[in-house]
Short mmCIF file of C-alpha atoms in Angstrom, two decimals:
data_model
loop_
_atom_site.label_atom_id
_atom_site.label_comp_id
_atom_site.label_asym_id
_atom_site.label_seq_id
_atom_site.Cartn_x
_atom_site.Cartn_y
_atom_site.Cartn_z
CA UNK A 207 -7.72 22.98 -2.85
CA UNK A 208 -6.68 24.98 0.04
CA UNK A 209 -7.88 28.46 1.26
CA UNK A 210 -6.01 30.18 3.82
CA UNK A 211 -8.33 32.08 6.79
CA UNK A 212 -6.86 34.92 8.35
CA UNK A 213 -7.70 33.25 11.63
CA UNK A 214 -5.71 31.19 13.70
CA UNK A 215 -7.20 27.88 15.04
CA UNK A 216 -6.43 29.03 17.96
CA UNK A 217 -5.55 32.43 19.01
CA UNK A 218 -2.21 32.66 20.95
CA UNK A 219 -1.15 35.05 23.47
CA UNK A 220 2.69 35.83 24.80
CA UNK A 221 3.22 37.64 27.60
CA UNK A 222 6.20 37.39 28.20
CA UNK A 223 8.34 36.76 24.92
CA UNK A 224 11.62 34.21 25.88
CA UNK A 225 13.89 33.75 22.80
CA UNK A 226 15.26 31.49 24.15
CA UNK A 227 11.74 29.45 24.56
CA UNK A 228 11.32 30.05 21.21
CA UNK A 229 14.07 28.78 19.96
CA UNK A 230 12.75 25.41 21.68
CA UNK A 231 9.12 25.90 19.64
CA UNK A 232 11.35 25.49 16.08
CA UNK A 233 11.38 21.98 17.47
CA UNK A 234 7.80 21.59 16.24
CA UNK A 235 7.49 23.97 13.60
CA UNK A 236 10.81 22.17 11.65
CA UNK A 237 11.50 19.34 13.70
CA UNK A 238 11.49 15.28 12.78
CA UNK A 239 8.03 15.56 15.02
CA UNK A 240 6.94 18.83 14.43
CA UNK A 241 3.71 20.01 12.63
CA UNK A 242 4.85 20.43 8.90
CA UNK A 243 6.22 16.71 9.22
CA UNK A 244 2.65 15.82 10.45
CA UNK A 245 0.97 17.80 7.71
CA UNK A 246 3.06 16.72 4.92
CA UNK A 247 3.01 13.03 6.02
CA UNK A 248 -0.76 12.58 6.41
CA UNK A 249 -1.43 14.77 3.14
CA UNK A 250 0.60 13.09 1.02
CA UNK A 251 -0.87 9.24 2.57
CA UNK A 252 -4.01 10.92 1.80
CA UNK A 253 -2.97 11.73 -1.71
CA UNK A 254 -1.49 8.30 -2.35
CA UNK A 255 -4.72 6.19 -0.31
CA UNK A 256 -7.55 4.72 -2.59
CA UNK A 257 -9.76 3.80 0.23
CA UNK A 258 -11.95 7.11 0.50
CA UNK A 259 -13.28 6.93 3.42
CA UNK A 260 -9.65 6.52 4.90
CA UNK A 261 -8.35 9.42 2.44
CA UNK A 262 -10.94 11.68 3.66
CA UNK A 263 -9.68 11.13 7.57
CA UNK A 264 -5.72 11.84 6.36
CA UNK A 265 -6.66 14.52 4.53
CA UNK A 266 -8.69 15.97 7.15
CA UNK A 267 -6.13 16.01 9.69
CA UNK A 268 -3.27 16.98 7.09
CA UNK A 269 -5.02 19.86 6.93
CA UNK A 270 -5.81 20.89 10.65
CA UNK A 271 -1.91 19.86 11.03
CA UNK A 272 -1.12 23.18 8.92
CA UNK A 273 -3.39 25.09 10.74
CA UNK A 274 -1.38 23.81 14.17
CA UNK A 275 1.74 24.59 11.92
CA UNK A 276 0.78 28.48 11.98
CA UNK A 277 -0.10 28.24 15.19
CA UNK A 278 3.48 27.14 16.26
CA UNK A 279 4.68 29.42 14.08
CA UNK A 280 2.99 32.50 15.03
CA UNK A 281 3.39 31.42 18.64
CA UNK A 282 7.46 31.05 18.06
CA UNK A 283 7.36 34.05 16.00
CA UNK A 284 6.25 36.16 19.08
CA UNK A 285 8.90 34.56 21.50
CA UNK A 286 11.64 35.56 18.75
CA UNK A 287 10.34 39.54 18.44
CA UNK A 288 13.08 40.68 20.40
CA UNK A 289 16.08 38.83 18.58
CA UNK A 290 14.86 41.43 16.07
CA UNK A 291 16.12 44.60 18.20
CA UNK A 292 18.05 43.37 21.02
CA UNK A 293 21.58 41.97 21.38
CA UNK A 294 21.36 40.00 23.95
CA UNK A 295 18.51 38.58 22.85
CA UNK A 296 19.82 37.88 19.48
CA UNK A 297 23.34 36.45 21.00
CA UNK A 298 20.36 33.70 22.23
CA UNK A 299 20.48 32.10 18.36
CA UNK A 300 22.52 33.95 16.43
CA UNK A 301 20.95 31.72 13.48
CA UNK A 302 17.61 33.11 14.08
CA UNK A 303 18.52 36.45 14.42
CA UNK A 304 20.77 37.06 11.76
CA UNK A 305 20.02 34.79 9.03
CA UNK A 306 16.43 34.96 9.81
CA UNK A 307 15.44 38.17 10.98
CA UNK A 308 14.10 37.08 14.45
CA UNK A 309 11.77 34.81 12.68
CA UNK A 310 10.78 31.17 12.27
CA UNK A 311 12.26 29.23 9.31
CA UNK A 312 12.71 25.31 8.57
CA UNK A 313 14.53 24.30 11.22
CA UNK A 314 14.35 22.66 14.27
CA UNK A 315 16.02 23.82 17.99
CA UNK A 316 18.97 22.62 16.91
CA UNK A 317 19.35 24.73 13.65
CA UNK A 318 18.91 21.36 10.92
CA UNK A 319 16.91 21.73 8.39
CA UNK A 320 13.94 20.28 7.79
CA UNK A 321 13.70 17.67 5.29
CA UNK A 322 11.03 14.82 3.61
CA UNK A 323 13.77 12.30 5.46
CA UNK A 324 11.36 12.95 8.10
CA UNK A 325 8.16 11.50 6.55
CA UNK A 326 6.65 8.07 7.31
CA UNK A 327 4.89 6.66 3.93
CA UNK A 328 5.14 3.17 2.93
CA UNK A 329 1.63 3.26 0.71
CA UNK A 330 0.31 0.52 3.05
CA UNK A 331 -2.44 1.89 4.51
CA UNK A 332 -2.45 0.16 7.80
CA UNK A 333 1.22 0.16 8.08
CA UNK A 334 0.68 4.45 7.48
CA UNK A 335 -1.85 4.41 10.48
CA UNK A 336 0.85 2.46 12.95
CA UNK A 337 2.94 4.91 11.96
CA UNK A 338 0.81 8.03 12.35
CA UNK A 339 -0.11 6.88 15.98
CA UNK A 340 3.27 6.86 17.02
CA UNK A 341 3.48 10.42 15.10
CA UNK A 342 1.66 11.34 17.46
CA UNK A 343 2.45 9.95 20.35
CA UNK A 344 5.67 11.19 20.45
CA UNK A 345 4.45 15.20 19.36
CA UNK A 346 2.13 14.82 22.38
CA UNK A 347 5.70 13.63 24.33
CA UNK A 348 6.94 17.01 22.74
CA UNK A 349 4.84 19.41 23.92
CA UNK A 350 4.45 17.77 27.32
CA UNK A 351 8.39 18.57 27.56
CA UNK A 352 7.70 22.36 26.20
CA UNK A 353 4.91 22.95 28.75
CA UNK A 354 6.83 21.65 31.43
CA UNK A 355 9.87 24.24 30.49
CA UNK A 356 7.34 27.10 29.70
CA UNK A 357 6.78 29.97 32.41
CA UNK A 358 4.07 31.65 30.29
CA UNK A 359 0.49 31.37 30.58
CA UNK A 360 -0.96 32.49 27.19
CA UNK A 361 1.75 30.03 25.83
CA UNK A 362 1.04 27.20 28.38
CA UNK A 363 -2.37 27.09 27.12
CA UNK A 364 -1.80 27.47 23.45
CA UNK A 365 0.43 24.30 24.04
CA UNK A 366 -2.08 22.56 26.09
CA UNK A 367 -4.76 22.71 23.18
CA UNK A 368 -1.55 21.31 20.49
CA UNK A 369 -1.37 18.75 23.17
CA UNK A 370 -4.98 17.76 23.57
CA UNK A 371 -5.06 17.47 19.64
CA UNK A 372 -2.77 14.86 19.26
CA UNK A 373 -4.87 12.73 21.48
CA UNK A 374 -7.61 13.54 19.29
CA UNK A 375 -5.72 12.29 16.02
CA UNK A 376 -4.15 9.23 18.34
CA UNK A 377 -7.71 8.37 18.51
CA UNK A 378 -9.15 9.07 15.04
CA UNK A 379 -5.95 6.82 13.43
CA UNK A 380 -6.38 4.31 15.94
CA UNK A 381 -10.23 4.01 15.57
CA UNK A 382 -9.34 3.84 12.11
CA UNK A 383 -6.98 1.03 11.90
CA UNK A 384 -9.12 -1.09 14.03
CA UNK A 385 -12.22 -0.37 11.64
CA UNK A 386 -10.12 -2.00 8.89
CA UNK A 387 -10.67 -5.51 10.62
CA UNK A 388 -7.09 -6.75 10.03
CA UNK A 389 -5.02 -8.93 12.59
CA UNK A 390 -2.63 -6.90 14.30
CA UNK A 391 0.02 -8.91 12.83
CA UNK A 392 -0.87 -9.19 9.33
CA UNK A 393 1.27 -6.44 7.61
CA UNK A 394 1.65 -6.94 3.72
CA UNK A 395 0.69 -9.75 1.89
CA UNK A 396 3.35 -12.63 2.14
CA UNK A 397 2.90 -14.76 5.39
CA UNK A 398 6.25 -15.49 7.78
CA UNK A 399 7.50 -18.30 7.93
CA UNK A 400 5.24 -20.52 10.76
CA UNK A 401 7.41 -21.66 13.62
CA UNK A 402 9.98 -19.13 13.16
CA UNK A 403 7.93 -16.39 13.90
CA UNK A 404 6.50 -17.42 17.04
CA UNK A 405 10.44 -18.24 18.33
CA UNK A 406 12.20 -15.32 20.68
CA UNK A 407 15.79 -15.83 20.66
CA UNK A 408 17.68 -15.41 24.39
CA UNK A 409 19.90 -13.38 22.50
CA UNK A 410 21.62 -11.44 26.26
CA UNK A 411 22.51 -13.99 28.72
CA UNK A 412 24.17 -14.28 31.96
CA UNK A 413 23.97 -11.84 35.35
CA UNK A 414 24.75 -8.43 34.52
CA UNK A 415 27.17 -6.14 36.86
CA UNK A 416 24.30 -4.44 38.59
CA UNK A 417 22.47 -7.77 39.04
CA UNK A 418 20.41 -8.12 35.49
CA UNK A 419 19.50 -11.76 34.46
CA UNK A 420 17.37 -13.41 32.17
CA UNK A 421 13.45 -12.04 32.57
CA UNK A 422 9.95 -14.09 31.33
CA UNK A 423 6.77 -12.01 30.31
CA UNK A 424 3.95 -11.81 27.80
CA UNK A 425 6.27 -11.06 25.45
CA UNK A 426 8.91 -14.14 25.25
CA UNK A 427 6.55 -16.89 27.31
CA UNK A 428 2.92 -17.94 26.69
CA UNK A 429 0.34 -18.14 23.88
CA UNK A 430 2.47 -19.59 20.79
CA UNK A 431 6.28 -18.34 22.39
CA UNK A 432 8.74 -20.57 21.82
CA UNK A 433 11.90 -19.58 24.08
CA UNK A 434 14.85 -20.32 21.92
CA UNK A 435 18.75 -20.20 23.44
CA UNK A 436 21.04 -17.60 21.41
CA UNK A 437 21.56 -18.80 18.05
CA UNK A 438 25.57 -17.53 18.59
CA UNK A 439 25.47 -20.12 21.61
CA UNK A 440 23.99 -22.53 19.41
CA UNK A 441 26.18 -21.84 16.46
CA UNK A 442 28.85 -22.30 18.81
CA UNK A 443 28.23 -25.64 20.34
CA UNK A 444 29.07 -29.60 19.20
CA UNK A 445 26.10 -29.74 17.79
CA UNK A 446 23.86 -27.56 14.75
CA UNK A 447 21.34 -25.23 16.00
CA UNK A 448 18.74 -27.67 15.16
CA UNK A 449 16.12 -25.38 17.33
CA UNK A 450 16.11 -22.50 15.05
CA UNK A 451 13.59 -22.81 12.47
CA UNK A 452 15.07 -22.36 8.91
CA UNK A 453 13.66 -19.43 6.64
CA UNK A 454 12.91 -22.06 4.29
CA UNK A 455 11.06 -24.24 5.88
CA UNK A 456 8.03 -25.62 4.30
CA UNK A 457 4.74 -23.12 5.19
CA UNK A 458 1.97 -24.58 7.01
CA UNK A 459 -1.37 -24.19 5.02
CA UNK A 460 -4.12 -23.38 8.35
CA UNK A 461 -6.05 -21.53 6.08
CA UNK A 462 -6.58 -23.95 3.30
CA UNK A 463 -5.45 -21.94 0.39
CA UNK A 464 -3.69 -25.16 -0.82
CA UNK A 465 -7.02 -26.54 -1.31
CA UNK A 466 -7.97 -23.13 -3.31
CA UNK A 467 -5.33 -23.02 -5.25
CA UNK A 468 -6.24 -26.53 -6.80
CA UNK A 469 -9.67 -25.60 -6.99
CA UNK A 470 -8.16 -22.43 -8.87
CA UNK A 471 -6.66 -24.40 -11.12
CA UNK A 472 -9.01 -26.95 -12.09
CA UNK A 473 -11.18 -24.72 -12.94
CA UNK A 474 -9.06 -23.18 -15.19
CA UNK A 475 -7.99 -25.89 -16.20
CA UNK A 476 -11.34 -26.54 -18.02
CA UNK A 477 -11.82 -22.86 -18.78
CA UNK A 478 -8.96 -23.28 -21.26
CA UNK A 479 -9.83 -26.67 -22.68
CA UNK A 480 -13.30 -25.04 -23.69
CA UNK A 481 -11.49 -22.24 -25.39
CA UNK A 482 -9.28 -24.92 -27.67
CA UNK A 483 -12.61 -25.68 -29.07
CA UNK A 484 -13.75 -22.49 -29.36
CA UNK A 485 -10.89 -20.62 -30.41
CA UNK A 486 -10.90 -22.73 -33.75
CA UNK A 487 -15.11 -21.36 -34.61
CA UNK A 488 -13.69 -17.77 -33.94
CA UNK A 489 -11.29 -17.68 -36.09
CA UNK A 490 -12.95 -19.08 -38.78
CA UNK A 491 -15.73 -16.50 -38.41
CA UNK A 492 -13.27 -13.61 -38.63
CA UNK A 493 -13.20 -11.72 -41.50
CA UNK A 494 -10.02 -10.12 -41.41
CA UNK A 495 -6.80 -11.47 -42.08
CA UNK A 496 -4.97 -10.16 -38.69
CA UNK A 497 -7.95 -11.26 -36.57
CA UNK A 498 -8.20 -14.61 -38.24
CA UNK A 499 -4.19 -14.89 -37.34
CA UNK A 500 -4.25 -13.58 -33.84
CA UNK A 501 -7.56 -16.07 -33.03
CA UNK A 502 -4.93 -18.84 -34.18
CA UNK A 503 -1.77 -17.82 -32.57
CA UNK A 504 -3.99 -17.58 -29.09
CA UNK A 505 -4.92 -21.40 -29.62
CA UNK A 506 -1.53 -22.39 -29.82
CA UNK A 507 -0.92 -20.23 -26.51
CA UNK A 508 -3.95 -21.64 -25.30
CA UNK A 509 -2.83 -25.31 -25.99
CA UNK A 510 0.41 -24.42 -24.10
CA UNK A 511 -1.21 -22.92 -21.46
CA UNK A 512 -2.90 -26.36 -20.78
CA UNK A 513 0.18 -27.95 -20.32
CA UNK A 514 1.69 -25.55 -17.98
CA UNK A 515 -1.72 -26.41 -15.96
CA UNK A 516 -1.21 -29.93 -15.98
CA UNK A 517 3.04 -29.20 -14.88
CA UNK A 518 1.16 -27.01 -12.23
CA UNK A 519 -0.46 -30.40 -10.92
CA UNK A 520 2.32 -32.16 -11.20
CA UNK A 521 4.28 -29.80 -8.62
CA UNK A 522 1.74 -30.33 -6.41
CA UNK A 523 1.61 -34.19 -6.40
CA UNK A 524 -2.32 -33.76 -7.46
CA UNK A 525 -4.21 -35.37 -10.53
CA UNK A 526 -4.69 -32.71 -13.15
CA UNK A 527 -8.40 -32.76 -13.01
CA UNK A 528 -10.65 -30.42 -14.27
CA UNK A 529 -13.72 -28.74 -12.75
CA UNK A 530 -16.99 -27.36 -14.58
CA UNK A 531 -16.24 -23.86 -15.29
CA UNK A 532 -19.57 -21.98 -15.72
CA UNK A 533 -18.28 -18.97 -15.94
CA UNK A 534 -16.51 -20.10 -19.16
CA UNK A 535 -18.72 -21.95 -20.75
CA UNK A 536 -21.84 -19.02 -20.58
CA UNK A 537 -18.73 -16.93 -22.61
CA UNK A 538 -18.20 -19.32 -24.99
CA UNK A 539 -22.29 -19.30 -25.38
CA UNK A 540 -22.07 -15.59 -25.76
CA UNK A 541 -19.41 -15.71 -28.38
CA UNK A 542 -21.37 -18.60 -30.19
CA UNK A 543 -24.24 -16.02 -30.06
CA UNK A 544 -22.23 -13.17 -31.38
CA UNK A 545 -20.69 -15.56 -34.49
CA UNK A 546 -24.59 -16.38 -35.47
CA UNK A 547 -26.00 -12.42 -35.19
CA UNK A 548 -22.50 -11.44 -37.21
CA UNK A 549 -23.59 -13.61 -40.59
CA UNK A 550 -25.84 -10.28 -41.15
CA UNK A 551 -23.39 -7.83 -40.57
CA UNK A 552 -21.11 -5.99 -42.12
CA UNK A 553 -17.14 -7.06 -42.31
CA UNK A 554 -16.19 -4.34 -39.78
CA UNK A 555 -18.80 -4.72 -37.15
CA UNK A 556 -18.53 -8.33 -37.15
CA UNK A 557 -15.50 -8.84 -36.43
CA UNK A 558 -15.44 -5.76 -33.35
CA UNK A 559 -18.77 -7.77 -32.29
CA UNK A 560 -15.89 -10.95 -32.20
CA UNK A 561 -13.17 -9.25 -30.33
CA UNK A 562 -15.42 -7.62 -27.87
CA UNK A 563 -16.62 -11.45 -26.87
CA UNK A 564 -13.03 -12.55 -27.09
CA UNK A 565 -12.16 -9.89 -24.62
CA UNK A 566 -14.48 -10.49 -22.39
CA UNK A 567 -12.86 -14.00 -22.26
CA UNK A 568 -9.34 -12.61 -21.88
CA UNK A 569 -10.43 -10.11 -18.92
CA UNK A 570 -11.88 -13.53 -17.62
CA UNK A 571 -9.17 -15.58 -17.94
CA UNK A 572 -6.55 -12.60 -16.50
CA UNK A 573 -8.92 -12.58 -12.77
CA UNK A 574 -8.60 -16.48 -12.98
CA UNK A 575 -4.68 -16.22 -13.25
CA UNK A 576 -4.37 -13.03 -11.53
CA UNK A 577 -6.07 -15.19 -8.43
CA UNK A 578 -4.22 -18.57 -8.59
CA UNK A 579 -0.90 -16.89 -8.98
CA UNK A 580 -1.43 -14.52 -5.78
CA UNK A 581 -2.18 -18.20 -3.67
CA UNK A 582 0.92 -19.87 -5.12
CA UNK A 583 2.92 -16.92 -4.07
CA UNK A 584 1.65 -16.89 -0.66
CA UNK A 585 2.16 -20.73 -0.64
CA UNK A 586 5.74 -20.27 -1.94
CA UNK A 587 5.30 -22.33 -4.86
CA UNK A 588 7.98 -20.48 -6.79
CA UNK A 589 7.66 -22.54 -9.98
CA UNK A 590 3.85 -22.96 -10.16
CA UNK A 591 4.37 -18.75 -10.21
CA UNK A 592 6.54 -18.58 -12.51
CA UNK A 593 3.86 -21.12 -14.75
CA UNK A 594 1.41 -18.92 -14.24
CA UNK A 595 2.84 -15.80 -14.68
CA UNK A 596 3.79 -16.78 -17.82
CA UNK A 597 0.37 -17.68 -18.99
CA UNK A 598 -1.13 -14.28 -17.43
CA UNK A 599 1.24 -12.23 -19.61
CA UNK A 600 0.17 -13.70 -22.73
CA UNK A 601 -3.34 -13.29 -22.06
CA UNK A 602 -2.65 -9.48 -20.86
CA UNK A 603 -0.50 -9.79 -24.26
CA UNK A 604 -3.67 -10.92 -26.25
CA UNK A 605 -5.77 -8.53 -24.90
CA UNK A 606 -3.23 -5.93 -25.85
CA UNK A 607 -3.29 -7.57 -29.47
CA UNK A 608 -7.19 -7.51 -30.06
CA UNK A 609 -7.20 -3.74 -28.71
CA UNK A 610 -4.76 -2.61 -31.52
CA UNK A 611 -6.84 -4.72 -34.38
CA UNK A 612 -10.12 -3.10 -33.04
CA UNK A 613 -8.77 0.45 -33.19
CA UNK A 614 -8.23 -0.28 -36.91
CA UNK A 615 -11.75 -1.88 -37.94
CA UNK A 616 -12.98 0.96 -36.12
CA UNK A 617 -10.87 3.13 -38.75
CA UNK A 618 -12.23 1.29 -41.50
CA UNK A 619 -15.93 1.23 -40.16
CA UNK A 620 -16.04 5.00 -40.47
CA UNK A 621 -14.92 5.24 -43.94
CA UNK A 622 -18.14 4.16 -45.70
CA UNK A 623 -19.86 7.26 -44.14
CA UNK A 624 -16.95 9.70 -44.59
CA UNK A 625 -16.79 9.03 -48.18
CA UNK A 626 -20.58 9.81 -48.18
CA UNK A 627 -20.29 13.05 -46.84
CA UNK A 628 -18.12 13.91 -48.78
CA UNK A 629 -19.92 12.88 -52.20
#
């Protein structure tokens, strides 16, 4: 919720209005780096971020963006008075003047409209704050540039403050980013390809006309650099560009999640053999027809899902051996529980007692998929993903399935005591 103070963050003073000056302000009331691109693309990160202590920093400066947005404004505004009454002044911007009044609109010095094209949001929260510090780096680079063309004192210093703040919010984000622990170079979640990213192509060769040739630094030589000849001079040579490393190339595991993906695996691999002996005592505790049925149809899934496990393996070049899976078995304990303490109950309750342990074993078994599948996709195991994405969508599927045949015992629980009432 906003609520707007008739006070300006900080109070401006013009003593010597300059249309044409303020023509230059409109850069950062409407421009690509102005203040309502600031406050619109930190609000709407803040809207869209579920890490709250993150939100509450975006939103925070969002806010103080729209307050610097008035500021601007009112500050522009008073540069612009005489466009109002005075030719010459108005012959200054003729947009301004006459289709504005003398006053500030959506636009920037150059008389384009403002427009979201402007905004930064990718919903990846680091990748937001990268972008936010250069935000602001270059509306610092802004109003360094208006200052330096500015004559006016009360304006010099209202600029000076904008100026100071964006060093402030350079700060905040970049304090922020850093608190989030992540390497500098890990943006998204699927890896490059090793070798290839650590290879700088020589891509301009030869002397230039004013004496330019090939330079070394930090950022082509040293740590894990590999300086790489032009692939076009490559391409165009006897032999194949053997040096380039190919986008396909096989990745290399340094941080063992080949290891955890097989350890995923086996351990659902026994997870799933438990439930094709369990599946079997469920269903022939149900009570209802459509239970009964969907307990069946899931062991047949189930069964199936085994295999895929085993083809899993079998991409892998590993035995398809399976590890102790606690977690599983204390379900299937629960649900053994829940058949025994159901003999005494009635039809209804029962069977929602049965599909509330059942669930708990789907939710179980979705995390377990949910896991492995994220590890083969950063591994690039295309077909073990496509196994196990398969398998996760019929246990999301069978989860969907007991939801809709609990909503209806539910429906019949009730009726005993609604026919009561109304007797």
């Amino acid at each position: 919720m906003y609520h707007h103070v008739k006070k300006l963050m900080f109070t401006v003073r013009v003593d010597e209005p300059d249309v044409r000056f303020g023509n230059m302000l409109l850069e950062q009331f409407g421009g690509a780096n102005g203040e309502l691109a600031a406050a619109m693309q930190y609000s709407i990160q803040g809207l869209n971020c579920e890490d709250p202590d993150r939100k509450d920093l975006l939103m925070d400066i969002g806010t103080e963006e729209l307050s610097h947005l008035e500021v601007v404004g009112t500050l522009a505004r008073m540069h612009l008075k005489p466009a109002k009454f005075d030719r010459e002044a108005a012959e200054a911007d003729p947009l301004i003047a006459i289709a504005g009044g003398g006053g500030v609109n959506l636009f920037n010095s150059q008389g384009d409209a403002w427009t979201a094209d402007y905004l930064k949001i990718t919903g990846e929260l680091d990748v937001d704050l990268r972008s936010n510090i250069a935000a602001e780096a270059r509306a610092k680079i802004v109003y360094e540039r208006l200052i330096n063309f500015c004559d006016d004192a009360g304006t010099k210093e209202a600029l000076q403050f904008l100026m100071t703040r964006e060093i402030t919010h350079m700060k905040a984000f970049s304090a922020a980013l850093e608190s989030m622990n992540k390497p500098a170079f890990s943006i998204g979640r699927i890896a490059p390809t090793p070798g290839l990213v650590n290879q700088f192509f020589n891509d301009s060769t030869g002397t230039g006309d004013h004496g330019e040739i090939d330079t070394r630094g930090p950022w082509n030589e040293g740590s894990d650099w590999v300086f790489t000849e032009s692939p076009a001079i490559q391409a165009g040579g006897e032999t194949a560009p053997s040096a380039i490393v190919a986008e396909s190339s096989s990745p290399v595991d340094e941080a063992g999640l080949g290891d955890l993906l097989i350890d995923q695996l086996r351990d659902i691999l026994h997870a799933e053999k438990q439930l094709t002996k369990a599946l079997p005592k469920m269903a022939e505790a149900a009570r209802f027809d459509q239970l009964r049925e969907l307990f069946e149809q899931h062991l047949t899934e189930t069964e199936a899902q085994v295999e895929r496990i085993n083809e899993c393996f079998g991409l892998l070049g590993k035995l398809a051996r399976a590890k102790p899976c606690k977690g599983m078995a204390g379900l299937v304990e629960e649900g053994q529980e829940v058949i025994a303490e159901g003999e005494d109950k009635e039809d209804a309750a029962a069977d929602l007692a049965l599909i509330g342990a059942a669930q708990r074993v789907e939710h179980y078994e979705i995390a377990g998929y949910s896991t492995a599948r994220s590890l083969a996709q950063q591994l690039r195991h295309s077909q073990i993903v496509n196994l196990l994405a398969k398998s996760l969508a019929e246990e999301e599927n069978a989860d969907q399935l007991l939801n809709q045949v609990a909503r209806s015992l539910m429906s019949i629980a009730k009726m005993p005591a609604a026919i009561e009432r109304t007797e």
